[in-house]
CSV table of C-alpha atoms in Angstrom, one decimal:
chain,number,residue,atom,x,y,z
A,1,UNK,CA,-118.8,-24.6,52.1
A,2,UNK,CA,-118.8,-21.1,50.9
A,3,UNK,CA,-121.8,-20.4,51.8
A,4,UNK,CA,-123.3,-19.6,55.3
A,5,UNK,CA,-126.7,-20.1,56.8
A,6,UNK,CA,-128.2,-16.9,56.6
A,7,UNK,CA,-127.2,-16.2,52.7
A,8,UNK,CA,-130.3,-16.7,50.8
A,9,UNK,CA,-128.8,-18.3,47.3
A,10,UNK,CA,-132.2,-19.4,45.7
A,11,UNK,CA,-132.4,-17.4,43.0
A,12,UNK,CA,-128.5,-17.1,42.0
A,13,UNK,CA,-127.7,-17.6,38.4
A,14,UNK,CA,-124.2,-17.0,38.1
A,15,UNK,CA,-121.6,-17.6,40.4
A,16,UNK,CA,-118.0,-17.1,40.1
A,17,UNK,CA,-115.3,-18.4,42.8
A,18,UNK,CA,-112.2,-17.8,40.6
A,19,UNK,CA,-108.8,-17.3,42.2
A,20,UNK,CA,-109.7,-18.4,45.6
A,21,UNK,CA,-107.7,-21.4,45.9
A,22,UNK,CA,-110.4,-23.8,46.4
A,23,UNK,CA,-110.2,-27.4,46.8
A,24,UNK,CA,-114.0,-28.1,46.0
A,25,UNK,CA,-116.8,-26.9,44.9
A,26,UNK,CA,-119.3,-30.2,45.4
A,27,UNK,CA,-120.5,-28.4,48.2
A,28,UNK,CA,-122.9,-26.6,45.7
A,29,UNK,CA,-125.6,-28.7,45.6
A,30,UNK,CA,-129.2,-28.2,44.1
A,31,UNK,CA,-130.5,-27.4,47.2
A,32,UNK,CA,-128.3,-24.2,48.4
A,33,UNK,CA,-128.0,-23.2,44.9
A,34,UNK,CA,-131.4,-24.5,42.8
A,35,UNK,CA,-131.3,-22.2,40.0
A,36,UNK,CA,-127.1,-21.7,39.3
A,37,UNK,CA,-126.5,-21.8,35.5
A,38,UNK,CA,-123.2,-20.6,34.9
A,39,UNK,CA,-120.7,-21.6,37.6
A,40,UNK,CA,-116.9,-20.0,37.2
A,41,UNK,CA,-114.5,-22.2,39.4
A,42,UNK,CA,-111.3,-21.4,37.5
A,43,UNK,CA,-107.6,-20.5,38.8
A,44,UNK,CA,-108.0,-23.1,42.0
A,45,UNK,CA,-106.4,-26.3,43.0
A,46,UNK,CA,-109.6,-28.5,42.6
A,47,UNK,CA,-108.4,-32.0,42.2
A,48,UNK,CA,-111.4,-33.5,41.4
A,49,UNK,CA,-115.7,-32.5,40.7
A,50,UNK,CA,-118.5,-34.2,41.5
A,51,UNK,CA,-122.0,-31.8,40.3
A,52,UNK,CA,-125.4,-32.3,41.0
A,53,UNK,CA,-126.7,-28.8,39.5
A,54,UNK,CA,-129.8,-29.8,37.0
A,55,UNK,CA,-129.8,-26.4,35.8
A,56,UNK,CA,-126.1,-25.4,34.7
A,57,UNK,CA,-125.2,-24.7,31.6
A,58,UNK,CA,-122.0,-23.4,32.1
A,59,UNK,CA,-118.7,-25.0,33.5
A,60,UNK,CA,-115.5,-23.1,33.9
A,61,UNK,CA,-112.6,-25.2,35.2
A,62,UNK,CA,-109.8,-23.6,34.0
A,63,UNK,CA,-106.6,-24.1,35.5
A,64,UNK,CA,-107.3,-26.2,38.3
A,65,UNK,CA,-105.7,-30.1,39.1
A,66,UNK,CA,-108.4,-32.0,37.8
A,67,UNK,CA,-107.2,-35.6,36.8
A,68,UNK,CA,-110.1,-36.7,34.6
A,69,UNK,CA,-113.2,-35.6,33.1
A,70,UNK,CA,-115.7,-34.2,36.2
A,71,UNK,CA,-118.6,-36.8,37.4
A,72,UNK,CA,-121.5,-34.2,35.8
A,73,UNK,CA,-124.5,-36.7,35.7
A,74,UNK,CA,-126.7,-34.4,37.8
A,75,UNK,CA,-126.2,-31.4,35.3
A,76,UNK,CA,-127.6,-32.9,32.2
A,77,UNK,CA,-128.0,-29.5,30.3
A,78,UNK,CA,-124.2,-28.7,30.6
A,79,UNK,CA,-123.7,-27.3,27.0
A,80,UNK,CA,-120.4,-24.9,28.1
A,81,UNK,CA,-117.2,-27.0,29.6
A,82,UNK,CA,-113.8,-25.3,29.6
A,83,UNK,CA,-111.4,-27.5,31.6
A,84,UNK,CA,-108.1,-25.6,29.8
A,85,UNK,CA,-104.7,-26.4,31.7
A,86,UNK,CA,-105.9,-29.3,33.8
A,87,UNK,CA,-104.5,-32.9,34.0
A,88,UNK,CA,-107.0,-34.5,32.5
A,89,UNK,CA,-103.9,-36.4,30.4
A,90,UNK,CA,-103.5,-38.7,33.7
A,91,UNK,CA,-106.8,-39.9,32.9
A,92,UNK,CA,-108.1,-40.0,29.4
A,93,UNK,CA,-110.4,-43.0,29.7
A,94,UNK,CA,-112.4,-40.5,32.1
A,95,UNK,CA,-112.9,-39.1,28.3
A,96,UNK,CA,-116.2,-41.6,28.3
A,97,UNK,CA,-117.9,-39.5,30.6
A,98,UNK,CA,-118.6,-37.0,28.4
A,99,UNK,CA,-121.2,-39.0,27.1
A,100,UNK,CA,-123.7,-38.0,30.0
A,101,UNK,CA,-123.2,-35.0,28.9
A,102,UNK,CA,-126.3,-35.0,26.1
A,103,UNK,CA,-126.6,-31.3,25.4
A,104,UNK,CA,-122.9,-30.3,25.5
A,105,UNK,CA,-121.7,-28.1,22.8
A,106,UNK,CA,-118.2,-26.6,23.5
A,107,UNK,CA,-115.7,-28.4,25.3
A,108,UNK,CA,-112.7,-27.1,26.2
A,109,UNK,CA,-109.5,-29.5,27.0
A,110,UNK,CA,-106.0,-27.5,25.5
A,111,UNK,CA,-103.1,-27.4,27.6
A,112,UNK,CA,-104.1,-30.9,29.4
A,113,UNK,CA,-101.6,-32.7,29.2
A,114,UNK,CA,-103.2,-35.7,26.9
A,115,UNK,CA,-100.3,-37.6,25.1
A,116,UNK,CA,-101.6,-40.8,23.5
A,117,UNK,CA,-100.0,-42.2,20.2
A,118,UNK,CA,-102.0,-41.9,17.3
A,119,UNK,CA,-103.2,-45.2,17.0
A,120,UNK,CA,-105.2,-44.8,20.5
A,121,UNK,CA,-106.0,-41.5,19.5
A,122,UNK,CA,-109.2,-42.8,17.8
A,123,UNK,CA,-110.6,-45.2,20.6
A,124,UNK,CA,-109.5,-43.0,23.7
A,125,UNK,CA,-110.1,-39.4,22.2
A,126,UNK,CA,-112.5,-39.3,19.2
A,127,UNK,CA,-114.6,-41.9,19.8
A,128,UNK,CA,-115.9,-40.6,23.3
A,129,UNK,CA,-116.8,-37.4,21.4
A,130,UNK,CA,-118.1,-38.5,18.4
A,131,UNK,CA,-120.8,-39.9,21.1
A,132,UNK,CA,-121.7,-36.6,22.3
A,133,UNK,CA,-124.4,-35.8,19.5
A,134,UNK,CA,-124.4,-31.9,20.1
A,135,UNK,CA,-121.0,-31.4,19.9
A,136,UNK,CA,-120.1,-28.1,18.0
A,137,UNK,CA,-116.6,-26.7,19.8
A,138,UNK,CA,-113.8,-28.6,20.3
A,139,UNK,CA,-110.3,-27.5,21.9
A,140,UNK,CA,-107.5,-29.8,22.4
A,141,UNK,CA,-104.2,-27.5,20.9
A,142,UNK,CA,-101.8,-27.6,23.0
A,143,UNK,CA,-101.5,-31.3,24.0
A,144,UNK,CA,-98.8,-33.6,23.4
A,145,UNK,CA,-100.5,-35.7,21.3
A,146,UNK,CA,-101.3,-32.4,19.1
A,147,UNK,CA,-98.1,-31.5,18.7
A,148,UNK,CA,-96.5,-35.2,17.7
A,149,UNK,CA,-99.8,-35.9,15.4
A,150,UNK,CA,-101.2,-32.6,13.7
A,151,UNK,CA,-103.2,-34.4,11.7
A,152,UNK,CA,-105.6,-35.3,14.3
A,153,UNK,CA,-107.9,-32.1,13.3
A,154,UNK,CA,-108.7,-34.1,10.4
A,155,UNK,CA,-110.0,-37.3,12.0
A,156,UNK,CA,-111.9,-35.0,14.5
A,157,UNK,CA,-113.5,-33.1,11.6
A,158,UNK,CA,-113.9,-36.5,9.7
A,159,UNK,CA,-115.5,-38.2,13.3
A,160,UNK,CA,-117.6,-35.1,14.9
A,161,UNK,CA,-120.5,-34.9,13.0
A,162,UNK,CA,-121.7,-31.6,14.1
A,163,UNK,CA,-118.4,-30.3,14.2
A,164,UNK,CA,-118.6,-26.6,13.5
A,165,UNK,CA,-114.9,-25.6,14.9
A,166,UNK,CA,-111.8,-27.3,16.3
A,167,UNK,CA,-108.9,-25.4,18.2
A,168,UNK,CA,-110.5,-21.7,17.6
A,169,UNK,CA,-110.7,-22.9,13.5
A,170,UNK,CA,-114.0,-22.9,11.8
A,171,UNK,CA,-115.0,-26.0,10.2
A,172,UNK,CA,-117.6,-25.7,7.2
A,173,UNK,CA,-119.3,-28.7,5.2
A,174,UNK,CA,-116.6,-28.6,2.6
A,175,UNK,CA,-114.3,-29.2,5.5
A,176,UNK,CA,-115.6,-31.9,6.8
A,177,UNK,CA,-116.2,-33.5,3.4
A,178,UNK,CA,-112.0,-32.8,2.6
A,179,UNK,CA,-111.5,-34.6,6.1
A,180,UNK,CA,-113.3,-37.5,5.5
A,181,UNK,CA,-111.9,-38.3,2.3
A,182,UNK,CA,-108.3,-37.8,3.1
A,183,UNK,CA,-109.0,-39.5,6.6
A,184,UNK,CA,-110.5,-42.6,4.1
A,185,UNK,CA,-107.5,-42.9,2.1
């Protein structure tokens, strides 16, 4: 771990292990680190997470080599995830686990790799997020499926409910009203 016996971590907040080509970071547990909100973790070569923080709010994943969505049951009041140039496209399903995530409110996934054809775009993509009630940020430019199907904003703005911005555009109640009819048509 990168911690050591005799550093007293209790009352750390913020902790950021970018660039340090990591391969893990589940050895931060609620015990060494009980009051960690915002945890930076970016720039590594962490294959895979698996959090048991209560008390983050704040995930950066950035540029790592995670294959799916992290296990984040044990952080239910993650509102921040940016997982940005990852390989989360060699696992979309793990999309469904965003649903633990109850108070999540900007998510992060351009440059991932996800390449689905439109038709799955709707079960595999939208769907899982359209579950995550506080849902407010979404970025997904950048993917393969993005570039083949544009139009995807529009289902997302028509799907999201609390949408309030998709890849870095801001999305307004006329917006969202424009979407769903031309998504209904």
């Amino acid at each position: 771990c990168i911690f050591t016996k005799h550093l007293t971590t209790t009352a750390l907040l913020v902790l950021d292990v970018s660039y340090n080509c990591l391969s893990s970071v589940d050895c931060l547990t609620s015990e060494n680190v009980p009051a960690l909100m915002h945890l930076f973790a970016a720039h590594n070569q962490i294959p895979s997470v698996d959090l048991n923080l209560p008390k983050l709010t704040l995930l950066n994943l950035n540029s790592n080599y995670l294959v799916g969505i992290p296990r984040l049951a044990g952080c239910m009041y993650i509102q921040v995830l940016h997982m940005r140039r990852n390989r989360v496209g060699q696992n979309p399903a793990s999309l469904n686990l965003l649903k633990e995530l109850g108070m999540l409110h900007d998510l992060d996934l351009a440059r991932n790799g996800i390449d689905l054809v439109p038709s799955l775009l709707q079960k595999i993509v939208l769907d899982p997020l359209r579950r995550v009630s506080t849902l407010a940020f979404v970025d997904l430019r950048h993917n393969p499926f993005a570039e083949l199907f544009p139009e995807y904003q529009l289902y997302a703005c028509a799907s999201i409910l609390g949408l309030k911005g998709i890849d870095g555009y801001r999305v307004d109640d006329f917006a969202k009203r424009k979407a769903r009819s031309a998504v209904a048509r």
